[in-house]
Short mmCIF file of C-alpha atoms in Angstrom, two decimals:
data_model
loop_
_atom_site.label_atom_id
_atom_site.label_comp_id
_atom_site.label_asym_id
_atom_site.label_seq_id
_atom_site.Cartn_x
_atom_site.Cartn_y
_atom_site.Cartn_z
CA UNK A 265 174.83 26.43 20.83
CA UNK A 266 177.25 29.35 20.95
CA UNK A 267 177.05 31.31 24.18
CA UNK A 268 177.35 34.82 22.80
CA UNK A 269 176.33 37.94 24.70
CA UNK A 270 172.71 37.65 23.60
CA UNK A 271 172.39 34.06 24.82
CA UNK A 272 174.23 34.78 28.07
CA UNK A 273 172.01 37.81 28.72
CA UNK A 274 168.92 35.71 28.07
CA UNK A 275 170.18 32.97 30.40
CA UNK A 276 170.92 35.41 33.22
CA UNK A 277 167.59 37.21 32.84
CA UNK A 278 165.76 33.86 32.74
CA UNK A 279 167.56 32.67 35.86
CA UNK A 280 166.68 35.83 37.76
CA UNK A 281 163.04 35.85 36.65
CA UNK A 282 162.69 32.13 37.35
CA UNK A 283 164.01 32.51 40.89
CA UNK A 284 162.20 35.77 41.62
CA UNK A 285 158.80 34.50 40.49
CA UNK A 286 158.77 31.86 43.25
CA UNK A 287 158.85 34.53 45.94
CA UNK A 288 156.85 37.07 43.95
CA UNK A 289 153.95 34.64 43.49
CA UNK A 290 153.79 33.96 47.23
CA UNK A 291 154.20 37.68 47.91
CA UNK A 292 151.09 38.36 45.83
CA UNK A 293 148.90 35.48 46.98
CA UNK A 294 149.64 34.85 50.64
CA UNK A 295 148.35 38.27 51.86
CA UNK A 296 144.92 37.36 50.46
CA UNK A 297 144.81 34.14 52.46
CA UNK A 298 146.10 35.86 55.58
CA UNK A 299 143.40 38.52 55.35
CA UNK A 300 140.57 36.06 54.73
CA UNK A 301 141.77 33.75 57.53
CA UNK A 302 141.85 36.57 60.07
CA UNK A 303 138.42 37.78 58.96
CA UNK A 304 137.01 34.27 59.42
CA UNK A 305 138.64 34.04 62.84
CA UNK A 306 136.94 37.25 63.95
CA UNK A 307 133.59 36.45 62.37
CA UNK A 308 133.44 32.87 63.65
CA UNK A 309 135.17 33.71 66.95
CA UNK A 310 137.53 30.86 66.13
CA UNK A 311 141.12 31.39 67.34
CA UNK A 312 142.45 28.76 64.94
CA UNK A 313 141.79 30.92 61.89
CA UNK A 314 143.41 33.85 63.67
CA UNK A 315 146.42 31.67 64.42
CA UNK A 316 146.64 30.75 60.73
CA UNK A 317 146.99 34.43 59.90
CA UNK A 318 149.59 34.94 62.65
CA UNK A 319 151.75 32.01 61.57
CA UNK A 320 151.45 32.64 57.84
CA UNK A 321 152.39 36.31 58.10
CA UNK A 322 155.66 35.35 59.82
CA UNK A 323 156.69 33.25 56.84
CA UNK A 324 155.38 35.87 54.46
CA UNK A 325 157.91 38.41 55.73
CA UNK A 326 160.75 36.12 54.60
CA UNK A 327 159.32 35.79 51.08
CA UNK A 328 158.95 39.57 50.90
CA UNK A 329 162.58 40.09 51.89
CA UNK A 330 163.91 37.68 49.26
CA UNK A 331 161.47 39.04 46.69
CA UNK A 332 162.81 42.55 47.24
CA UNK A 333 166.40 41.40 46.69
CA UNK A 334 165.63 39.47 43.51
CA UNK A 335 163.29 42.19 42.24
CA UNK A 336 166.14 44.67 42.62
CA UNK A 337 168.35 42.30 40.65
CA UNK A 338 165.80 42.30 37.82
CA UNK A 339 165.77 46.10 37.68
CA UNK A 340 169.55 46.17 37.63
CA UNK A 341 169.81 43.54 34.91
CA UNK A 342 167.26 45.21 32.66
CA UNK A 343 169.44 48.31 32.54
CA UNK A 344 172.77 46.47 32.26
CA UNK A 345 171.83 43.61 29.93
CA UNK A 346 169.17 45.22 27.73
CA UNK A 347 170.14 48.91 27.36
CA UNK A 348 168.62 49.41 23.89
CA UNK A 349 165.28 48.02 25.05
CA UNK A 350 165.29 50.16 28.19
CA UNK A 351 165.97 53.25 26.09
CA UNK A 352 162.51 52.81 24.58
CA UNK A 353 160.69 51.09 27.44
CA UNK A 354 162.19 53.41 30.04
CA UNK A 355 160.38 56.31 28.43
CA UNK A 356 157.18 54.68 27.17
CA UNK A 357 156.41 52.45 30.13
CA UNK A 358 158.02 54.39 32.99
CA UNK A 359 154.65 55.07 34.67
CA UNK A 360 153.88 51.50 35.82
CA UNK A 361 157.53 51.01 36.82
CA UNK A 362 157.16 53.99 39.17
CA UNK A 363 153.72 52.88 40.36
CA UNK A 364 155.04 49.38 41.12
CA UNK A 365 157.61 50.89 43.48
CA UNK A 366 154.91 53.03 45.10
CA UNK A 367 152.67 49.97 45.53
CA UNK A 368 155.48 48.09 47.25
CA UNK A 369 156.12 50.98 49.67
CA UNK A 370 152.38 51.12 50.37
CA UNK A 371 152.36 47.38 51.11
CA UNK A 372 155.50 47.52 53.28
CA UNK A 373 154.22 50.36 55.47
CA UNK A 374 150.97 48.61 56.31
CA UNK A 375 152.67 45.22 56.65
CA UNK A 376 154.75 46.71 59.48
CA UNK A 377 151.59 48.04 61.12
CA UNK A 378 149.89 44.67 60.69
CA UNK A 379 152.80 42.74 62.20
CA UNK A 380 153.21 44.83 65.33
CA UNK A 381 149.63 45.61 66.31
CA UNK A 382 148.22 42.19 67.13
CA UNK A 383 145.88 42.35 70.14
CA UNK A 384 146.34 46.12 70.45
CA UNK A 385 142.72 47.03 69.68
CA UNK A 386 139.51 46.21 71.52
CA UNK A 387 137.80 45.88 68.17
CA UNK A 388 139.76 43.15 66.28
CA UNK A 389 138.39 44.36 62.93
CA UNK A 390 140.65 47.41 63.24
CA UNK A 391 143.73 45.20 63.10
CA UNK A 392 142.22 43.19 60.24
CA UNK A 393 141.74 46.41 58.27
CA UNK A 394 145.54 46.82 58.16
CA UNK A 395 145.68 43.67 56.02
CA UNK A 396 143.59 45.25 53.26
CA UNK A 397 146.28 47.74 52.14
CA UNK A 398 148.80 44.88 52.19
CA UNK A 399 146.57 42.88 49.82
CA UNK A 400 145.98 45.92 47.61
CA UNK A 401 149.67 46.84 47.54
CA UNK A 402 150.91 43.34 46.71
CA UNK A 403 148.30 42.77 43.99
CA UNK A 404 148.79 46.27 42.55
CA UNK A 405 152.53 45.67 42.45
CA UNK A 406 151.96 42.54 40.36
CA UNK A 407 149.50 44.38 38.14
CA UNK A 408 151.85 47.25 37.39
CA UNK A 409 154.88 45.10 36.65
CA UNK A 410 152.81 42.80 34.44
CA UNK A 411 151.71 45.78 32.34
CA UNK A 412 155.40 46.22 31.48
CA UNK A 413 155.58 42.62 30.29
CA UNK A 414 152.31 43.13 28.43
CA UNK A 415 153.83 46.17 26.71
CA UNK A 416 156.65 43.97 25.41
CA UNK A 417 154.05 41.73 23.74
CA UNK A 418 151.72 44.50 22.48
CA UNK A 419 153.71 47.76 22.37
CA UNK A 420 151.73 50.95 21.82
CA UNK A 421 151.52 54.49 23.16
CA UNK A 422 154.55 55.85 21.31
CA UNK A 423 155.99 56.41 17.87
CA UNK A 424 159.46 55.48 16.68
CA UNK A 425 160.85 58.01 14.20
CA UNK A 426 164.39 57.49 12.91
CA UNK A 427 165.24 55.48 15.99
CA UNK A 428 163.94 58.17 18.35
CA UNK A 429 160.88 57.65 20.55
CA UNK A 430 158.29 60.42 20.24
CA UNK A 431 154.61 61.09 20.94
CA UNK A 432 154.63 59.15 24.22
CA UNK A 433 151.25 58.34 25.80
CA UNK A 434 151.99 56.56 29.10
CA UNK A 435 148.44 55.41 29.84
CA UNK A 436 147.99 54.04 26.33
CA UNK A 437 151.29 52.15 26.65
CA UNK A 438 150.28 50.81 30.05
CA UNK A 439 146.77 49.68 29.12
CA UNK A 440 147.75 47.84 25.96
CA UNK A 441 145.81 44.89 24.47
CA UNK A 442 147.89 42.33 26.38
CA UNK A 443 147.31 43.92 29.79
CA UNK A 444 144.01 42.19 30.71
CA UNK A 445 145.18 38.67 29.85
CA UNK A 446 148.70 39.07 31.31
CA UNK A 447 147.76 40.74 34.59
CA UNK A 448 144.68 38.67 35.37
CA UNK A 449 146.29 35.33 34.60
CA UNK A 450 149.41 36.06 36.65
CA UNK A 451 147.54 37.41 39.67
CA UNK A 452 145.06 34.54 39.82
CA UNK A 453 147.76 31.91 39.32
CA UNK A 454 149.74 33.51 42.17
CA UNK A 455 146.67 33.30 44.41
CA UNK A 456 146.13 29.64 43.46
CA UNK A 457 149.79 28.73 43.96
CA UNK A 458 149.89 30.38 47.39
CA UNK A 459 146.78 28.47 48.42
CA UNK A 460 148.45 25.22 47.38
CA UNK A 461 151.64 26.07 49.29
CA UNK A 462 149.71 26.62 52.53
CA UNK A 463 147.51 23.57 51.85
CA UNK A 464 150.63 21.45 51.33
CA UNK A 465 151.99 22.50 54.73
CA UNK A 466 148.77 21.43 56.47
CA UNK A 467 148.57 18.20 54.44
CA UNK A 468 152.17 17.36 55.34
CA UNK A 469 151.45 17.70 59.06
CA UNK A 470 148.36 15.50 58.75
CA UNK A 471 150.31 12.95 56.74
CA UNK A 472 152.90 12.81 59.52
CA UNK A 473 150.19 11.99 62.05
CA UNK A 474 149.53 15.41 63.57
CA UNK A 475 145.74 15.38 63.47
CA UNK A 476 145.25 18.61 65.38
CA UNK A 477 142.05 20.42 64.43
CA UNK A 478 144.11 23.46 63.38
CA UNK A 479 145.62 21.55 60.45
CA UNK A 480 142.27 20.06 59.41
CA UNK A 481 140.70 23.51 59.33
CA UNK A 482 143.72 24.99 57.57
CA UNK A 483 143.55 22.27 54.92
CA UNK A 484 139.82 22.77 54.31
CA UNK A 485 140.19 26.55 54.11
CA UNK A 486 143.15 26.49 51.74
CA UNK A 487 141.52 23.87 49.52
CA UNK A 488 138.47 26.12 49.13
CA UNK A 489 140.74 28.96 48.08
CA UNK A 490 142.76 26.69 45.79
CA UNK A 491 139.59 25.56 44.02
CA UNK A 492 138.28 29.09 43.55
CA UNK A 493 141.56 30.54 42.29
CA UNK A 494 142.43 27.55 40.11
CA UNK A 495 139.02 27.82 38.47
CA UNK A 496 139.57 31.56 37.97
CA UNK A 497 143.00 30.91 36.44
CA UNK A 498 141.49 28.41 33.99
CA UNK A 499 138.79 30.89 32.96
CA UNK A 500 141.39 33.61 32.46
CA UNK A 501 143.37 31.18 30.32
CA UNK A 502 140.49 31.36 27.85
CA UNK A 503 140.88 35.16 27.73
CA UNK A 504 144.62 34.71 27.15
CA UNK A 505 143.96 32.31 24.28
CA UNK A 506 141.65 34.75 22.53
CA UNK A 507 144.21 37.54 22.96
CA UNK A 508 146.92 35.37 21.35
CA UNK A 509 144.67 34.47 18.43
CA UNK A 510 144.07 38.14 17.64
CA UNK A 511 147.38 39.80 18.48
CA UNK A 512 150.06 37.09 18.56
CA UNK A 513 148.86 34.32 16.22
CA UNK A 514 152.42 33.05 15.71
CA UNK A 515 152.72 32.21 19.41
CA UNK A 516 149.37 30.41 19.49
CA UNK A 517 150.07 28.50 16.28
CA UNK A 518 153.51 27.40 17.52
CA UNK A 519 152.05 26.39 20.88
CA UNK A 520 149.48 24.18 19.16
CA UNK A 521 151.62 23.01 16.23
CA UNK A 522 148.97 24.55 14.02
CA UNK A 523 150.63 24.76 10.61
CA UNK A 524 147.62 25.18 8.32
CA UNK A 525 145.16 28.09 8.46
CA UNK A 526 141.69 26.60 8.66
CA UNK A 527 138.33 26.60 10.44
CA UNK A 528 137.28 23.88 12.88
CA UNK A 529 140.86 23.68 14.12
CA UNK A 530 141.70 20.96 16.62
CA UNK A 531 143.71 21.44 19.79
CA UNK A 532 146.80 19.22 19.89
CA UNK A 533 147.99 17.72 23.18
CA UNK A 534 151.33 15.96 23.39
CA UNK A 535 152.76 14.26 20.35
CA UNK A 536 156.04 14.18 18.46
CA UNK A 537 156.80 16.58 15.64
CA UNK A 538 158.65 15.57 12.47
CA UNK A 539 160.56 18.77 11.74
CA UNK A 540 161.05 17.90 8.08
CA UNK A 541 157.45 17.13 7.16
CA UNK A 542 155.84 19.09 10.04
CA UNK A 543 153.71 16.03 10.73
CA UNK A 544 152.50 15.50 14.29
CA UNK A 545 152.43 11.90 15.54
CA UNK A 546 151.16 10.22 18.72
CA UNK A 547 149.15 13.25 19.83
CA UNK A 548 145.70 13.63 21.32
CA UNK A 549 143.60 15.92 19.13
CA UNK A 550 140.48 17.60 20.46
CA UNK A 551 138.22 18.50 17.51
CA UNK A 552 137.15 22.18 17.19
CA UNK A 553 138.80 23.04 20.53
CA UNK A 554 141.44 25.41 19.11
CA UNK A 555 138.81 27.34 17.11
CA UNK A 556 136.69 27.65 20.26
CA UNK A 557 139.71 28.79 22.28
CA UNK A 558 140.67 31.33 19.61
CA UNK A 559 137.28 32.91 18.92
CA UNK A 560 134.55 31.10 20.83
CA UNK A 561 133.13 29.32 17.77
CA UNK A 562 133.94 25.83 16.41
CA UNK A 563 133.87 27.27 12.88
CA UNK A 564 136.34 30.10 13.54
CA UNK A 565 139.34 30.28 11.22
CA UNK A 566 142.60 30.01 13.16
CA UNK A 567 145.71 31.46 11.53
CA UNK A 568 148.44 28.90 11.08
CA UNK A 569 152.20 29.13 10.70
CA UNK A 570 151.76 28.77 6.93
CA UNK A 571 150.82 32.48 6.83
CA UNK A 572 153.80 33.61 8.93
CA UNK A 573 157.36 33.97 7.53
CA UNK A 574 159.53 31.21 8.96
CA UNK A 575 162.06 33.66 10.40
CA UNK A 576 159.27 34.92 12.70
CA UNK A 577 158.25 31.49 13.96
CA UNK A 578 158.74 31.05 17.71
CA UNK A 579 160.63 27.92 18.79
CA UNK A 580 158.25 25.00 18.31
CA UNK A 581 159.17 23.34 21.62
CA UNK A 582 156.85 25.84 23.36
CA UNK A 583 154.10 23.35 22.49
CA UNK A 584 155.25 21.22 25.41
CA UNK A 585 155.30 24.23 27.73
CA UNK A 586 151.69 24.99 26.83
CA UNK A 587 150.71 21.36 27.35
CA UNK A 588 152.44 21.33 30.72
CA UNK A 589 150.46 24.38 31.86
CA UNK A 590 147.19 22.82 30.72
CA UNK A 591 147.83 19.48 32.44
CA UNK A 592 148.94 21.07 35.71
CA UNK A 593 145.99 23.47 35.61
CA UNK A 594 143.64 20.48 35.29
CA UNK A 595 145.41 18.81 38.21
CA UNK A 596 145.00 21.92 40.36
CA UNK A 597 141.26 21.86 39.66
CA UNK A 598 140.70 18.13 40.09
CA UNK A 599 142.49 17.69 43.44
CA UNK A 600 140.24 20.10 45.42
CA UNK A 601 137.16 18.61 43.76
CA UNK A 602 138.20 15.10 44.89
CA UNK A 603 139.01 16.48 48.34
CA UNK A 604 135.56 17.95 48.91
CA UNK A 605 133.80 15.02 47.25
CA UNK A 606 135.55 12.69 49.72
CA UNK A 607 134.73 14.95 52.65
CA UNK A 608 131.07 15.00 51.68
CA UNK A 609 130.81 11.27 51.12
CA UNK A 610 133.00 10.01 53.93
CA UNK A 611 133.45 12.29 56.87
CA UNK A 612 136.68 11.63 58.68
CA UNK A 613 140.36 11.49 57.88
CA UNK A 614 141.56 12.46 54.43
CA UNK A 615 143.17 9.47 52.61
CA UNK A 616 146.96 9.51 52.58
CA UNK A 617 147.01 9.33 48.80
CA UNK A 618 144.91 12.49 48.58
CA UNK A 619 147.14 14.25 51.12
CA UNK A 620 150.13 13.38 48.95
CA UNK A 621 148.32 14.73 45.89
CA UNK A 622 147.74 18.03 47.72
CA UNK A 623 151.41 18.21 48.72
CA UNK A 624 152.46 17.62 45.11
CA UNK A 625 150.15 20.44 44.09
CA UNK A 626 152.52 23.02 45.59
CA UNK A 627 155.63 22.29 43.47
CA UNK A 628 153.48 21.58 40.42
CA UNK A 629 151.75 24.95 40.70
CA UNK A 630 155.14 26.66 40.82
CA UNK A 631 156.19 24.60 37.81
CA UNK A 632 153.10 25.81 35.94
CA UNK A 633 154.06 29.43 36.64
CA UNK A 634 157.63 28.79 35.48
CA UNK A 635 156.38 27.10 32.32
CA UNK A 636 154.06 30.03 31.73
CA UNK A 637 156.90 32.55 32.00
CA UNK A 638 159.13 30.58 29.62
CA UNK A 639 156.20 30.15 27.23
CA UNK A 640 155.48 33.89 27.31
CA UNK A 641 159.08 34.99 26.81
CA UNK A 642 160.32 32.33 24.39
CA UNK A 643 157.03 32.37 22.49
CA UNK A 644 157.57 36.07 21.75
CA UNK A 645 160.87 35.39 19.98
CA UNK A 646 162.56 36.66 17.90
CA UNK A 647 161.17 39.89 19.40
CA UNK A 648 161.90 41.57 22.70
CA UNK A 649 159.45 44.33 21.71
CA UNK A 650 157.05 42.78 19.22
CA UNK A 651 157.20 44.47 15.83
CA UNK A 652 159.82 47.03 16.91
CA UNK A 653 162.97 45.43 18.27
CA UNK A 654 164.47 41.97 18.02
CA UNK A 655 166.11 40.38 21.03
CA UNK A 656 169.51 40.19 19.35
CA UNK A 657 169.51 43.96 18.82
CA UNK A 658 168.63 44.77 22.43
CA UNK A 659 171.37 42.91 24.31
CA UNK A 660 174.43 44.57 25.76
CA UNK A 661 177.76 44.40 23.93
CA UNK A 662 179.72 44.62 27.19
CA UNK A 663 182.01 41.82 28.30
CA UNK A 664 181.82 39.73 31.46
CA UNK A 665 178.16 38.71 31.14
CA UNK A 666 179.27 35.12 31.71
CA UNK A 667 180.96 36.08 34.97
CA UNK A 668 177.77 37.89 36.05
CA UNK A 669 175.81 34.71 35.34
CA UNK A 670 178.05 32.72 37.67
CA UNK A 671 177.94 35.34 40.44
CA UNK A 672 174.16 35.72 40.37
CA UNK A 673 173.76 31.93 40.30
CA UNK A 674 175.77 31.74 43.52
CA UNK A 675 173.71 34.56 45.03
CA UNK A 676 170.41 32.81 44.29
CA UNK A 677 171.74 29.50 45.65
CA UNK A 678 172.74 31.31 48.84
CA UNK A 679 169.35 33.01 49.14
CA UNK A 680 167.54 29.70 48.56
CA UNK A 681 169.49 27.94 51.31
CA UNK A 682 169.25 30.80 53.81
CA UNK A 683 165.53 31.49 53.27
CA UNK A 684 164.71 27.78 53.59
CA UNK A 685 166.76 27.51 56.79
CA UNK A 686 165.13 30.63 58.26
CA UNK A 687 161.62 29.38 57.49
CA UNK A 688 162.35 25.98 59.01
CA UNK A 689 163.85 27.53 62.12
CA UNK A 690 160.93 29.96 62.44
CA UNK A 691 158.41 27.16 63.00
CA UNK A 692 160.59 24.36 64.38
CA UNK A 693 159.59 23.18 67.85
CA UNK A 694 156.70 25.67 67.93
CA UNK A 695 153.57 23.52 67.84
CA UNK A 696 150.20 25.13 67.31
CA UNK A 697 148.99 23.63 70.60
CA UNK A 698 151.35 25.90 72.53
CA UNK A 699 150.34 28.98 70.54
CA UNK A 700 146.64 28.32 71.10
CA UNK A 701 147.00 28.32 74.88
#
């Protein structure tokens, strides 16, 4: 594969998004768990839940700092690497870009108040109230930035006349058909992933023999949240599937290796594709499932790739990305169900195998988000702005993109090492027993 400017720009943008989304997901989800934990601590008069909030918010500040740096890199790269795209998007979708910055400032202001006002009020609910704007700001930030990505998949709210953008309607561009599925799915998956990250920390301590009640309560609490948010993510996946069937049938058909337009379409899991005959072998086929996903009825006609010009077919390997998301999503649902089933049947210590499964849930949930981003972006190809601009026409013609790729790779490696070291140092030799005294 020739590494021309277009491919190098795509690689650098993918690297930045892939690294940023790790910290962005935690930046969106962890405030929710912090807020709920503190509320439970006040309501139950249980200092352990309050301590969860205190410890988690310390780590959260590190993820925010790295998220700000990598988010800034994304903004810089959009302008430098994709100038033609930003010429259109910068005008049509400028409103949510501005609102995303405002939401972050809103979150940062109240995060500072939240951090430095512990035990300053006779009524503890006053301090807890400072967490609400942090939750709103972080979630709103994700919502606004996801509307930009949604706009790339379902552009509207403007007209393109002789290469010039006219008749701009910012709210129409922002609330495009892709907005509900994109924003809801990303926000809920961030909540679920954050719950798994915090659950994995508690499970790791229990696995290492630290059976303090704090970790048992933290594990139960985070598993409840993981179950709720994983279930919500799965439900929102159904909304996303119906959006794809109506507005981006090529992406859905490529994801499911659905080559023939027909009713009662089956959903294909796994398998090997013969690229010459387009025959799928060794797959698991679920009868009617694709028709139900696409339109809610087993008899619904699902558009296949046979009705789409081959030059507009997305890369067919996105099938495996879709399968990966589905399998991991099922895992994220099953693990909490087993956890609570065991707790109900046999009260006592959680089996080591189940603790390991919870720990594995954290990296797998991040993997699902990464697969989802690649599926969304690659599945939109050859378009950067569907129906208006192809990716190859949007990339910069400037030199030295390869050198930028190397430099940013080194930056992200540095940030990964430093942030990990800081987080480890932050909690090393600081047992919860000492903090509870």
